Short mmCIF file of C-alpha atoms and ligand atoms in Angstrom, two decimals:
data_model
loop_
_atom_site.label_atom_id
_atom_site.label_comp_id
_atom_site.label_asym_id
_atom_site.label_seq_id
_atom_site.Cartn_x
_atom_site.Cartn_y
_atom_site.Cartn_z
CA MET T 1 186.29 -111.51 -17.86
CA LEU T 2 183.02 -111.55 -19.75
CA SER T 3 180.83 -108.48 -19.62
CA THR T 4 177.41 -109.20 -18.25
CA LEU T 5 174.05 -107.46 -18.40
CA ASP T 6 171.25 -107.70 -15.86
CA VAL T 7 167.88 -108.01 -17.51
CA ILE T 8 164.54 -107.90 -15.71
CA GLU T 9 162.03 -109.98 -17.69
CA GLY T 10 158.28 -109.05 -17.67
CA VAL T 11 157.54 -111.80 -15.09
CA GLY T 12 160.14 -110.24 -12.74
CA VAL T 13 162.84 -112.88 -13.16
CA ARG T 14 166.29 -111.42 -12.62
CA GLU T 15 168.76 -113.19 -14.83
CA LYS T 16 172.44 -112.80 -15.71
CA VAL T 17 172.92 -113.22 -19.46
CA ARG T 18 176.00 -113.26 -21.74
CA LYS T 19 176.12 -110.37 -24.25
CA SER T 20 175.58 -112.30 -27.44
CA ARG T 21 177.66 -111.66 -30.52
CA LEU T 22 175.16 -113.57 -32.65
CA PRO T 23 173.14 -110.54 -33.91
CA ALA T 24 176.33 -108.85 -35.12
CA ARG T 25 177.45 -112.08 -36.81
CA LEU T 26 174.06 -112.45 -38.49
CA ASP T 27 174.28 -108.84 -39.69
CA LEU T 28 177.68 -109.57 -41.19
CA LEU T 29 176.30 -112.67 -42.92
CA GLN T 30 173.35 -110.67 -44.23
CA SER T 31 175.73 -108.04 -45.63
CA ALA T 32 177.97 -110.68 -47.20
CA THR T 33 175.09 -112.60 -48.85
CA GLY T 34 173.54 -109.30 -49.97
CA LEU T 35 176.81 -108.12 -51.51
CA PHE T 36 177.22 -111.46 -53.32
CA LEU T 37 173.65 -111.37 -54.70
CA ALA T 38 173.95 -107.73 -55.81
CA LEU T 39 177.21 -108.40 -57.69
CA PHE T 40 175.76 -111.65 -59.08
CA MET T 41 172.81 -109.65 -60.44
CA TRP T 42 175.18 -107.27 -62.26
CA ALA T 43 176.79 -110.28 -63.96
CA HIS T 44 173.38 -111.87 -64.56
CA MET T 45 172.16 -108.69 -66.26
CA ALA T 46 175.21 -108.75 -68.58
CA PHE T 47 174.49 -112.40 -69.51
CA VAL T 48 170.76 -112.04 -70.22
CA ALA T 49 171.32 -108.68 -71.95
CA SER T 50 173.64 -110.43 -74.44
CA ILE T 51 170.45 -110.91 -76.49
CA LEU T 52 170.76 -107.17 -77.33
CA ILE T 53 174.02 -107.96 -79.14
CA GLY T 54 172.26 -110.74 -81.02
CA LYS T 55 170.83 -114.26 -80.82
CA ASP T 56 174.23 -115.81 -81.54
CA ALA T 57 175.78 -113.86 -78.64
CA MET T 58 173.11 -115.12 -76.21
CA TYR T 59 173.47 -118.64 -77.64
CA THR T 60 177.23 -118.50 -77.02
CA VAL T 61 176.77 -117.28 -73.42
CA THR T 62 174.26 -120.08 -72.79
CA LYS T 63 176.60 -122.76 -74.21
CA PHE T 64 179.50 -121.33 -72.20
CA PHE T 65 177.60 -121.89 -68.94
CA GLU T 66 176.69 -125.40 -70.06
CA GLY T 67 180.43 -126.12 -70.34
CA LYS T 68 180.36 -126.69 -74.11
CA TYR T 69 183.57 -124.74 -74.79
CA LEU T 70 185.37 -126.34 -71.82
CA PHE T 71 184.26 -129.97 -72.14
CA GLY T 72 183.43 -130.10 -75.84
CA GLN T 73 179.77 -130.79 -75.14
CA SER T 74 176.92 -129.25 -73.15
CA TYR T 75 176.02 -130.26 -69.58
CA PRO T 76 172.95 -128.16 -68.66
CA TRP T 77 173.05 -129.62 -65.14
CA LEU T 78 176.12 -127.41 -64.55
CA VAL T 79 173.69 -124.47 -64.67
CA SER T 80 171.48 -126.22 -62.08
CA ILE T 81 174.49 -126.48 -59.75
CA VAL T 82 175.07 -122.71 -60.03
CA VAL T 83 171.34 -122.04 -59.56
CA ALA T 84 171.29 -124.29 -56.46
CA GLY T 85 174.17 -122.25 -55.00
CA VAL T 86 172.47 -118.93 -55.77
CA LEU T 87 169.14 -120.23 -54.43
CA THR T 88 170.80 -121.29 -51.15
CA ILE T 89 172.37 -117.84 -50.70
CA PHE T 90 169.06 -116.23 -51.73
CA ILE T 91 167.19 -118.20 -49.01
CA VAL T 92 169.82 -117.49 -46.31
CA HIS T 93 169.73 -113.77 -47.18
CA ALA T 94 165.92 -113.71 -47.11
CA ALA T 95 165.79 -115.54 -43.77
CA LEU T 96 168.27 -113.08 -42.27
CA GLY T 97 166.29 -110.18 -43.76
CA MET T 98 163.12 -111.35 -42.01
CA ARG T 99 164.74 -110.48 -38.65
CA LYS T 100 164.47 -106.80 -39.60
CA MET T 101 160.94 -106.84 -41.01
CA PRO T 102 158.02 -105.62 -38.87
CA SER T 103 156.66 -108.88 -37.38
CA SER T 104 153.21 -107.58 -36.45
CA TYR T 105 150.65 -105.15 -37.84
CA ARG T 106 151.25 -102.93 -34.83
CA GLN T 107 155.01 -102.82 -35.59
CA TYR T 108 154.24 -102.11 -39.23
CA ARG T 109 151.91 -99.24 -38.28
CA ALA T 110 154.49 -97.84 -35.82
CA PHE T 111 157.18 -97.98 -38.50
CA ARG T 112 154.96 -96.25 -41.06
CA ALA T 113 154.06 -93.50 -38.56
CA HIS T 114 157.76 -93.06 -37.73
CA MET T 115 158.63 -92.88 -41.42
CA ARG T 116 155.96 -90.23 -42.12
CA MET T 117 157.05 -88.18 -39.12
CA MET T 118 160.79 -88.41 -39.81
CA ARG T 119 160.61 -87.79 -43.57
CA HIS T 120 164.14 -89.18 -43.51
CA ASP T 121 165.28 -90.38 -46.94
CA ASP T 122 167.28 -93.38 -45.70
CA THR T 123 164.34 -94.55 -43.54
CA SER T 124 162.04 -94.41 -46.57
CA LEU T 125 164.68 -96.23 -48.63
CA TRP T 126 164.71 -98.98 -46.00
CA PHE T 127 160.95 -99.34 -46.39
CA VAL T 128 161.32 -99.74 -50.18
CA GLN T 129 164.01 -102.33 -49.56
CA ALA T 130 161.85 -104.30 -47.13
CA TYR T 131 158.91 -104.12 -49.53
CA THR T 132 160.91 -105.28 -52.58
CA GLY T 133 162.61 -107.98 -50.48
CA PHE T 134 159.20 -109.32 -49.52
CA ALA T 135 158.11 -109.32 -53.17
CA MET T 136 161.21 -111.28 -54.19
CA PHE T 137 160.36 -114.07 -51.68
CA PHE T 138 157.78 -115.07 -54.26
CA LEU T 139 158.88 -113.65 -57.61
CA GLY T 140 162.52 -114.71 -57.28
CA SER T 141 161.65 -118.21 -56.06
CA VAL T 142 159.48 -118.92 -59.12
CA HIS T 143 162.25 -117.84 -61.49
CA LEU T 144 164.97 -119.72 -59.62
CA TYR T 145 162.95 -122.93 -59.49
CA ILE T 146 162.28 -122.74 -63.26
CA MET T 147 166.01 -122.27 -63.89
CA LEU T 148 166.93 -125.07 -61.44
CA SER T 149 164.50 -127.61 -62.96
CA GLY T 150 164.87 -126.63 -66.64
CA PRO T 151 168.50 -125.62 -67.23
CA ASP T 152 168.38 -127.08 -70.75
CA LYS T 153 165.58 -124.66 -71.68
CA ILE T 154 167.71 -121.53 -71.86
CA GLY T 155 168.58 -119.98 -75.21
CA PRO T 156 167.56 -117.25 -77.69
CA TYR T 157 164.32 -119.04 -78.70
CA ALA T 158 163.70 -121.04 -75.51
CA SER T 159 164.03 -117.96 -73.26
CA ALA T 160 162.00 -115.77 -75.63
CA ASP T 161 159.27 -118.45 -75.86
CA ARG T 162 159.14 -118.58 -72.05
CA VAL T 163 158.98 -114.78 -71.76
CA PHE T 164 156.26 -114.30 -74.46
CA SER T 165 154.31 -117.51 -75.09
CA GLY T 166 154.98 -118.77 -71.54
CA TRP T 167 153.68 -115.49 -70.08
CA MET T 168 156.75 -114.97 -67.88
CA TRP T 169 157.08 -111.29 -68.83
CA PRO T 170 154.73 -109.90 -66.13
CA LEU T 171 156.75 -111.76 -63.48
CA TYR T 172 160.05 -110.61 -64.98
CA LEU T 173 158.84 -107.00 -65.13
CA LEU T 174 157.92 -107.00 -61.42
CA LEU T 175 161.06 -108.96 -60.51
CA LEU T 176 163.26 -106.58 -62.48
CA LEU T 177 161.81 -103.55 -60.64
CA ALA T 178 162.10 -105.31 -57.27
CA VAL T 179 165.65 -106.59 -57.71
CA GLU T 180 167.09 -103.35 -59.10
CA PHE T 181 165.61 -101.14 -56.35
CA HIS T 182 166.44 -103.70 -53.64
CA GLY T 183 169.97 -104.33 -54.87
CA GLY T 184 170.72 -100.64 -55.43
CA ILE T 185 169.48 -99.58 -51.99
CA GLY T 186 171.24 -102.60 -50.47
CA LEU T 187 174.65 -101.66 -51.91
CA TYR T 188 174.16 -98.04 -50.82
CA ARG T 189 173.25 -99.12 -47.25
CA LEU T 190 176.23 -101.51 -47.16
CA ALA T 191 178.58 -98.70 -48.19
CA VAL T 192 177.11 -96.39 -45.51
CA LYS T 193 177.00 -99.10 -42.82
CA TRP T 194 180.59 -100.28 -43.31
CA GLY T 195 181.94 -96.81 -44.10
CA TRP T 196 183.10 -97.63 -47.65
CA PHE T 197 184.05 -94.59 -49.77
CA GLU T 198 183.51 -92.39 -46.65
CA GLY T 199 186.34 -89.92 -47.26
CA LYS T 200 186.94 -86.80 -45.11
CA ASP T 201 183.41 -85.42 -45.38
CA PRO T 202 180.97 -88.30 -44.63
CA ALA T 203 177.83 -86.22 -45.31
CA ARG T 204 179.10 -85.17 -48.72
CA SER T 205 180.24 -88.71 -49.60
CA ARG T 206 176.84 -90.04 -48.57
CA ALA T 207 175.10 -87.55 -50.87
CA ARG T 208 177.45 -88.52 -53.69
CA LEU T 209 176.88 -92.23 -52.97
CA LYS T 210 173.15 -91.68 -53.27
CA HIS T 211 173.58 -90.07 -56.71
CA VAL T 212 175.77 -92.97 -57.86
CA LYS T 213 173.19 -95.42 -56.49
CA TRP T 214 170.33 -93.83 -58.46
CA GLY T 215 172.53 -93.66 -61.55
CA ILE T 216 173.35 -97.39 -61.40
CA THR T 217 169.73 -98.33 -60.64
CA GLY T 218 168.49 -96.18 -63.55
CA PHE T 219 171.05 -97.71 -65.94
CA LEU T 220 170.25 -101.32 -64.91
CA LEU T 221 166.49 -100.70 -65.12
CA ALA T 222 166.84 -99.23 -68.62
CA LEU T 223 169.06 -102.14 -69.71
CA GLY T 224 166.70 -104.67 -68.13
CA LEU T 225 163.62 -103.18 -69.80
CA LEU T 226 165.39 -103.14 -73.18
CA THR T 227 166.40 -106.78 -72.64
CA LEU T 228 162.88 -107.80 -71.70
CA ALA T 229 161.56 -105.97 -74.80
CA ALA T 230 164.08 -107.90 -76.94
CA TYR T 231 162.93 -111.28 -75.56
CA LEU T 232 159.30 -110.23 -76.04
CA LYS T 233 159.94 -109.24 -79.69
CA ILE T 234 161.75 -112.52 -80.48
CA GLY T 235 159.06 -114.47 -78.62
CA TYR T 236 156.31 -112.72 -80.58
CA GLU T 237 158.03 -113.43 -83.92
CA HIS T 238 158.58 -117.04 -82.83
CA ARG T 239 155.07 -117.58 -81.42
CA HIS T 240 154.14 -120.10 -84.14
CA ARG T 241 157.26 -122.19 -83.57
CA VAL T 242 157.27 -122.50 -79.78
CA GLY T 243 159.59 -125.31 -78.76
CA GLU T 244 161.91 -125.04 -81.76
CA ARG T 245 165.47 -124.45 -80.54
CA TYR T 246 167.78 -121.76 -81.90
CA PRO T 247 170.15 -123.12 -84.53
CA PRO T 248 173.73 -121.93 -83.96
CA ALA T 249 175.42 -119.81 -86.63
CA GLY T 250 175.95 -121.72 -89.92
CA ILE T 251 173.11 -124.20 -89.31
CA THR T 252 169.68 -123.25 -90.70
CA ALA T 253 166.49 -124.45 -89.02
CA PRO T 254 164.35 -126.76 -91.21
CA ALA T 255 161.63 -124.75 -93.00
CA ASP T 256 158.24 -125.15 -91.39
CA PRO T 257 156.39 -127.20 -94.05
CA ALA T 258 153.02 -126.21 -92.54
CA GLY T 259 154.01 -122.56 -92.12
CA SER T 260 151.04 -122.64 -89.72
CA ALA T 261 150.58 -121.97 -86.02
CA ALA T 262 151.14 -125.66 -85.35
CA PRO T 263 154.34 -126.32 -83.41
CA ALA T 264 157.38 -126.85 -85.62
CA ALA T 265 158.68 -130.32 -86.49
CA PRO T 266 161.30 -131.47 -83.97
CA ALA T 267 164.67 -129.94 -84.80
CA ALA T 268 167.12 -131.96 -86.89
CA PRO T 269 169.88 -133.66 -84.83
CA GLY T 270 172.61 -131.15 -83.87
CA ILE T 271 170.14 -128.21 -83.69
CA ARG T 272 169.73 -127.13 -80.04
C1 LIG U 1 171.93 -118.81 -61.24
C2 LIG U 1 170.73 -118.28 -61.11
C3 LIG U 1 170.00 -117.66 -62.29
C4 LIG U 1 169.95 -118.05 -63.60
C5 LIG U 1 170.64 -119.24 -64.27
C6 LIG U 1 169.10 -117.10 -64.30
C7 LIG U 1 168.82 -117.16 -65.68
C8 LIG U 1 168.04 -116.26 -66.35
C9 LIG U 1 167.73 -116.34 -67.79
C10 LIG U 1 168.22 -117.41 -68.75
C11 LIG U 1 166.92 -115.29 -68.08
C12 LIG U 1 166.34 -114.93 -69.47
C13 LIG U 1 164.87 -115.21 -69.55
C14 LIG U 1 164.50 -116.71 -69.45
O1 LIG U 1 165.21 -117.57 -69.98
O2 LIG U 1 163.45 -116.99 -68.87
C15 LIG U 1 166.73 -114.54 -66.85
C16 LIG U 1 165.97 -113.39 -66.74
C17 LIG U 1 165.79 -112.69 -65.55
N1 LIG U 1 166.24 -113.05 -64.29
FE1 LIG U 1 167.44 -114.60 -63.86
N2 LIG U 1 168.63 -116.16 -63.42
C18 LIG U 1 169.15 -116.46 -62.17
C19 LIG U 1 168.94 -115.80 -60.99
C20 LIG U 1 168.16 -114.67 -60.86
C21 LIG U 1 167.91 -113.98 -59.60
C22 LIG U 1 168.45 -114.40 -58.24
C23 LIG U 1 167.08 -112.93 -59.89
C24 LIG U 1 166.49 -111.90 -58.97
C25 LIG U 1 166.15 -112.14 -57.74
C26 LIG U 1 166.85 -112.95 -61.35
C27 LIG U 1 166.08 -112.04 -62.03
C28 LIG U 1 165.83 -112.07 -63.41
C29 LIG U 1 165.09 -111.04 -64.14
C30 LIG U 1 164.45 -109.80 -63.53
C31 LIG U 1 165.05 -111.44 -65.48
C32 LIG U 1 164.43 -110.69 -66.67
C33 LIG U 1 165.58 -109.88 -67.24
C34 LIG U 1 165.17 -108.94 -68.29
O3 LIG U 1 164.65 -109.40 -69.31
O4 LIG U 1 165.36 -107.75 -68.07
N3 LIG U 1 167.52 -114.02 -61.90
N4 LIG U 1 167.41 -115.16 -65.81
#
């Protein structure tokens, strides 16, 4: 026997409606896509931060994702397939997130007034999450489209050229701040919502969770800023040879006969 609710609409229509499970299912989907994206970003940070180990390390990670060590040669379109998957999950998560955003200025003002009155940490955290989520609609989409359409332009020099000479660093800086705050708060809210790590004293576990959350966010922000600084440094040093690809270990790039700001001669065959 289905439970029913009587609802009186504004125009006075009395209607019997089925209690929908859809909102709960959408919440579950939002949690699942959020969890996937947060864990993906931890892995992503490890891959792009490989530049801190060295150019060869980042080159190796890049070639790994192009399938070079599995298939004996590189297929950059493999990266596009992964990006397409991440982009789909990113869009689904964003669409589900929009359900919770204030949909009018009046709602926004009411929420802000509530937040100021409550001075409740988790309510303020939610506002930061909504704000950073909104920012990533734009910042994340630009990055993902560049990765989707140019998977063959990833590498120690290619990425550094994009960050410095391609002026991607301001976007990456804002995106880094947005994704680390959003992801950190998101994982914390997931843990609270689904009762993970709750233990016998929920209030104490929640306080501990919050410390862990800020610790992880601080660590990832520091690592991300160091990584961005590394790409900027390489990009600055390489600013006169934009477009030249990084030669793997054991192969030296042809000397730049002009030694000038003019772009370098196309790389010899076998140099990627
Ligand atoms: C499969 C999907 C993705 C791929 C293949 C990818 C690839 C890359 C690569 C190669 C870089 C190094 C810089 C460059 O080459 O321009 C980078 C940097 C970055 N990506 Fe992604 N990315 C992906 C998804 C995302 C998502 C979903 C976000 C956040 C919403 C993100 C945020 C960033 C940030 C903030 C940086 C700068 C990192 C730093 O220097 O600290 N990426 N990404």
